JSON list of C-alpha atoms in Angstrom, two decimals:
[
{"chain": "A", "resi": 1, "resn": "MET", "atom": "CA", "xyz": [-23.47, 10.49, 131.78]},
{"chain": "A", "resi": 2, "resn": "VAL", "atom": "CA", "xyz": [-19.94, 9.64, 130.73]},
{"chain": "A", "resi": 3, "resn": "PHE", "atom": "CA", "xyz": [-18.06, 6.95, 132.66]},
{"chain": "A", "resi": 4, "resn": "THR", "atom": "CA", "xyz": [-14.68, 6.04, 131.28]},
{"chain": "A", "resi": 5, "resn": "LYS", "atom": "CA", "xyz": [-11.57, 4.47, 132.74]},
{"chain": "A", "resi": 6, "resn": "TYR", "atom": "CA", "xyz": [-9.58, 6.55, 130.28]},
{"chain": "A", "resi": 7, "resn": "GLY", "atom": "CA", "xyz": [-10.92, 9.78, 131.78]},
{"chain": "A", "resi": 8, "resn": "LEU", "atom": "CA", "xyz": [-8.83, 9.49, 134.92]},
{"chain": "A", "resi": 9, "resn": "GLY", "atom": "CA", "xyz": [-5.48, 11.24, 134.96]},
{"chain": "A", "resi": 10, "resn": "ASP", "atom": "CA", "xyz": [-2.16, 9.57, 135.69]},
{"chain": "A", "resi": 11, "resn": "THR", "atom": "CA", "xyz": [-1.90, 11.13, 139.14]},
{"chain": "A", "resi": 12, "resn": "PRO", "atom": "CA", "xyz": [-2.96, 8.60, 141.80]},
{"chain": "A", "resi": 13, "resn": "ILE", "atom": "CA", "xyz": [-5.82, 9.33, 144.16]},
{"chain": "A", "resi": 14, "resn": "ARG", "atom": "CA", "xyz": [-4.39, 11.07, 147.22]},
{"chain": "A", "resi": 15, "resn": "ASN", "atom": "CA", "xyz": [-5.41, 12.90, 150.37]},
{"chain": "A", "resi": 16, "resn": "TYR", "atom": "CA", "xyz": [-5.17, 16.69, 150.56]},
{"chain": "A", "resi": 17, "resn": "SER", "atom": "CA", "xyz": [-4.84, 19.08, 153.49]},
{"chain": "A", "resi": 18, "resn": "GLU", "atom": "CA", "xyz": [-6.44, 22.38, 154.43]},
{"chain": "A", "resi": 19, "resn": "ASN", "atom": "CA", "xyz": [-5.32, 24.38, 157.47]},
{"chain": "A", "resi": 20, "resn": "GLY", "atom": "CA", "xyz": [-2.98, 21.58, 158.54]},
{"chain": "A", "resi": 21, "resn": "GLN", "atom": "CA", "xyz": [-5.73, 18.93, 158.60]},
{"chain": "A", "resi": 22, "resn": "ILE", "atom": "CA", "xyz": [-6.47, 16.19, 156.07]},
{"chain": "A", "resi": 23, "resn": "ALA", "atom": "CA", "xyz": [-9.67, 17.53, 154.54]},
{"chain": "A", "resi": 24, "resn": "GLY", "atom": "CA", "xyz": [-10.38, 14.85, 151.93]},
{"chain": "A", "resi": 25, "resn": "PHE", "atom": "CA", "xyz": [-9.00, 13.27, 148.79]},
{"chain": "A", "resi": 26, "resn": "CYS", "atom": "CA", "xyz": [-8.41, 14.34, 145.22]},
{"chain": "A", "resi": 27, "resn": "PHE", "atom": "CA", "xyz": [-7.61, 12.95, 141.78]},
{"chain": "A", "resi": 28, "resn": "THR", "atom": "CA", "xyz": [-7.23, 14.23, 138.23]},
{"chain": "A", "resi": 29, "resn": "MET", "atom": "CA", "xyz": [-9.49, 13.77, 135.23]},
{"chain": "A", "resi": 30, "resn": "HIS", "atom": "CA", "xyz": [-9.26, 14.38, 131.51]},
{"chain": "A", "resi": 31, "resn": "GLN", "atom": "CA", "xyz": [-12.07, 16.16, 129.70]},
{"chain": "A", "resi": 32, "resn": "PRO", "atom": "CA", "xyz": [-13.82, 13.30, 127.86]},
{"chain": "A", "resi": 33, "resn": "ASP", "atom": "CA", "xyz": [-14.66, 15.08, 124.60]},
{"chain": "A", "resi": 34, "resn": "TYR", "atom": "CA", "xyz": [-12.37, 15.76, 121.66]},
{"chain": "A", "resi": 35, "resn": "LYS", "atom": "CA", "xyz": [-12.79, 19.54, 122.04]},
{"chain": "A", "resi": 36, "resn": "SER", "atom": "CA", "xyz": [-13.11, 22.05, 124.86]},
{"chain": "A", "resi": 37, "resn": "MET", "atom": "CA", "xyz": [-16.29, 22.33, 126.91]},
{"chain": "A", "resi": 38, "resn": "PHE", "atom": "CA", "xyz": [-17.84, 25.38, 128.60]},
{"chain": "A", "resi": 39, "resn": "LEU", "atom": "CA", "xyz": [-17.86, 24.81, 132.36]},
{"chain": "A", "resi": 40, "resn": "SER", "atom": "CA", "xyz": [-21.57, 25.65, 132.45]},
{"chain": "A", "resi": 41, "resn": "CYS", "atom": "CA", "xyz": [-22.16, 22.43, 130.46]},
{"chain": "A", "resi": 42, "resn": "LEU", "atom": "CA", "xyz": [-20.77, 20.36, 133.33]},
{"chain": "A", "resi": 43, "resn": "VAL", "atom": "CA", "xyz": [-23.86, 19.48, 135.39]},
{"chain": "A", "resi": 44, "resn": "ASP", "atom": "CA", "xyz": [-22.46, 16.95, 137.84]},
{"chain": "A", "resi": 45, "resn": "LEU", "atom": "CA", "xyz": [-19.43, 14.88, 138.76]},
{"chain": "A", "resi": 46, "resn": "ILE", "atom": "CA", "xyz": [-20.12, 11.40, 140.09]},
{"chain": "A", "resi": 47, "resn": "VAL", "atom": "CA", "xyz": [-17.45, 10.06, 142.46]},
{"chain": "A", "resi": 48, "resn": "GLU", "atom": "CA", "xyz": [-17.52, 6.61, 144.02]},
{"chain": "A", "resi": 49, "resn": "VAL", "atom": "CA", "xyz": [-14.65, 5.12, 146.02]},
{"chain": "A", "resi": 50, "resn": "ASP", "atom": "CA", "xyz": [-14.78, 1.57, 147.33]},
{"chain": "A", "resi": 51, "resn": "GLY", "atom": "CA", "xyz": [-18.54, 1.48, 146.75]},
{"chain": "A", "resi": 52, "resn": "GLU", "atom": "CA", "xyz": [-19.26, 4.75, 148.59]},
{"chain": "A", "resi": 53, "resn": "ARG", "atom": "CA", "xyz": [-20.80, 7.49, 146.44]},
{"chain": "A", "resi": 54, "resn": "TYR", "atom": "CA", "xyz": [-20.10, 11.06, 147.55]},
{"chain": "A", "resi": 55, "resn": "PRO", "atom": "CA", "xyz": [-22.72, 13.84, 147.43]},
{"chain": "A", "resi": 56, "resn": "ARG", "atom": "CA", "xyz": [-22.26, 16.73, 145.01]},
{"chain": "A", "resi": 57, "resn": "GLU", "atom": "CA", "xyz": [-21.99, 19.14, 147.97]},
{"chain": "A", "resi": 58, "resn": "ALA", "atom": "CA", "xyz": [-18.74, 17.39, 148.96]},
{"chain": "A", "resi": 59, "resn": "ILE", "atom": "CA", "xyz": [-17.19, 17.79, 145.50]},
{"chain": "A", "resi": 60, "resn": "SER", "atom": "CA", "xyz": [-15.30, 20.71, 143.97]},
{"chain": "A", "resi": 61, "resn": "PHE", "atom": "CA", "xyz": [-13.43, 20.99, 140.71]},
{"chain": "A", "resi": 62, "resn": "GLU", "atom": "CA", "xyz": [-10.25, 22.91, 139.81]},
{"chain": "A", "resi": 63, "resn": "LEU", "atom": "CA", "xyz": [-8.75, 24.03, 136.52]},
{"chain": "A", "resi": 64, "resn": "GLN", "atom": "CA", "xyz": [-6.18, 26.69, 135.72]},
{"chain": "A", "resi": 65, "resn": "SER", "atom": "CA", "xyz": [-9.03, 29.23, 135.74]},
{"chain": "A", "resi": 66, "resn": "GLY", "atom": "CA", "xyz": [-9.96, 28.48, 139.37]},
{"chain": "A", "resi": 67, "resn": "ARG", "atom": "CA", "xyz": [-11.69, 26.15, 141.79]},
{"chain": "A", "resi": 68, "resn": "TYR", "atom": "CA", "xyz": [-15.45, 25.71, 141.60]},
{"chain": "A", "resi": 69, "resn": "THR", "atom": "CA", "xyz": [-18.22, 24.00, 143.50]},
{"chain": "A", "resi": 70, "resn": "LEU", "atom": "CA", "xyz": [-20.55, 22.07, 141.24]},
{"chain": "A", "resi": 71, "resn": "ASP", "atom": "CA", "xyz": [-23.29, 24.64, 141.86]},
{"chain": "A", "resi": 72, "resn": "ASN", "atom": "CA", "xyz": [-20.95, 27.45, 140.73]},
{"chain": "A", "resi": 73, "resn": "LEU", "atom": "CA", "xyz": [-20.30, 25.79, 137.38]},
{"chain": "A", "resi": 74, "resn": "GLU", "atom": "CA", "xyz": [-23.79, 26.67, 136.15]},
{"chain": "A", "resi": 75, "resn": "THR", "atom": "CA", "xyz": [-22.81, 30.33, 135.81]},
{"chain": "A", "resi": 76, "resn": "GLU", "atom": "CA", "xyz": [-19.36, 29.76, 134.27]},
{"chain": "A", "resi": 77, "resn": "VAL", "atom": "CA", "xyz": [-20.41, 30.55, 130.70]},
{"chain": "A", "resi": 78, "resn": "TYR", "atom": "CA", "xyz": [-17.06, 32.03, 129.60]},
{"chain": "A", "resi": 79, "resn": "ASN", "atom": "CA", "xyz": [-14.56, 29.59, 131.09]},
{"chain": "A", "resi": 80, "resn": "ARG", "atom": "CA", "xyz": [-13.77, 26.33, 129.31]},
{"chain": "A", "resi": 81, "resn": "TRP", "atom": "CA", "xyz": [-12.28, 22.98, 130.19]},
{"chain": "A", "resi": 82, "resn": "ASN", "atom": "CA", "xyz": [-9.80, 22.44, 127.38]},
{"chain": "A", "resi": 83, "resn": "TYR", "atom": "CA", "xyz": [-9.28, 18.98, 125.95]},
{"chain": "A", "resi": 84, "resn": "ILE", "atom": "CA", "xyz": [-5.64, 18.70, 126.98]},
{"chain": "A", "resi": 85, "resn": "GLU", "atom": "CA", "xyz": [-6.10, 20.24, 130.45]},
{"chain": "A", "resi": 86, "resn": "LEU", "atom": "CA", "xyz": [-6.29, 17.98, 133.47]},
{"chain": "A", "resi": 87, "resn": "GLY", "atom": "CA", "xyz": [-8.94, 18.92, 136.00]},
{"chain": "A", "resi": 88, "resn": "THR", "atom": "CA", "xyz": [-8.52, 18.13, 139.69]},
{"chain": "A", "resi": 89, "resn": "VAL", "atom": "CA", "xyz": [-11.53, 16.79, 141.57]},
{"chain": "A", "resi": 90, "resn": "TYR", "atom": "CA", "xyz": [-11.57, 17.43, 145.33]},
{"chain": "A", "resi": 91, "resn": "VAL", "atom": "CA", "xyz": [-13.85, 15.45, 147.64]},
{"chain": "A", "resi": 92, "resn": "LYS", "atom": "CA", "xyz": [-14.38, 16.57, 151.22]},
{"chain": "A", "resi": 93, "resn": "LYS", "atom": "CA", "xyz": [-13.92, 13.65, 153.60]},
{"chain": "A", "resi": 94, "resn": "PRO", "atom": "CA", "xyz": [-12.46, 14.60, 156.99]},
{"chain": "A", "resi": 95, "resn": "GLY", "atom": "CA", "xyz": [-9.44, 12.39, 157.63]},
{"chain": "A", "resi": 96, "resn": "GLY", "atom": "CA", "xyz": [-9.25, 11.42, 153.96]},
{"chain": "A", "resi": 97, "resn": "LEU", "atom": "CA", "xyz": [-8.91, 7.89, 152.65]},
{"chain": "A", "resi": 98, "resn": "SER", "atom": "CA", "xyz": [-7.05, 5.15, 154.48]},
{"chain": "A", "resi": 99, "resn": "VAL", "atom": "CA", "xyz": [-3.59, 4.14, 153.29]},
{"chain": "A", "resi": 100, "resn": "GLY", "atom": "CA", "xyz": [-3.67, 1.48, 150.59]},
{"chain": "A", "resi": 101, "resn": "GLN", "atom": "CA", "xyz": [-5.34, 0.79, 147.28]},
{"chain": "A", "resi": 102, "resn": "HIS", "atom": "CA", "xyz": [-8.83, 2.03, 146.49]},
{"chain": "A", "resi": 103, "resn": "HIS", "atom": "CA", "xyz": [-11.32, 1.41, 143.70]},
{"chain": "A", "resi": 104, "resn": "LEU", "atom": "CA", "xyz": [-12.27, 4.76, 142.12]},
{"chain": "A", "resi": 105, "resn": "GLU", "atom": "CA", "xyz": [-15.09, 5.32, 139.65]},
{"chain": "A", "resi": 106, "resn": "ALA", "atom": "CA", "xyz": [-15.77, 8.80, 138.36]},
{"chain": "A", "resi": 107, "resn": "GLY", "atom": "CA", "xyz": [-18.18, 10.13, 135.81]},
{"chain": "A", "resi": 108, "resn": "ILE", "atom": "CA", "xyz": [-19.32, 13.38, 134.27]},
{"chain": "A", "resi": 109, "resn": "VAL", "atom": "CA", "xyz": [-22.88, 14.48, 133.65]},
{"chain": "A", "resi": 110, "resn": "LYS", "atom": "CA", "xyz": [-23.07, 17.22, 131.05]},
{"chain": "A", "resi": 111, "resn": "ARG", "atom": "CA", "xyz": [-25.72, 19.17, 129.18]}
]
């Protein structure tokens, strides 16, 4: 598992909407290796905000090539997460996060 404070993108954690409702929150991450990685090598994303860890079923991941659930990544053997590309992590949480500062920890589990 890779946990790194340098893996988080410069975009602050923020709420996102779907169908006019706040559906959850999102943030950006850098790919932690020095080269690209096949998406099928990404086994899990660990997301914890203010001490609350979110289940993998609540997490999806978006690159230029599309948006994926973590279960879908297993079959993505042709698409890559390039080193310089920021990925956006979406976490379903109806109503999103409260206004104010939050402590975010995120990690990647890869093959």
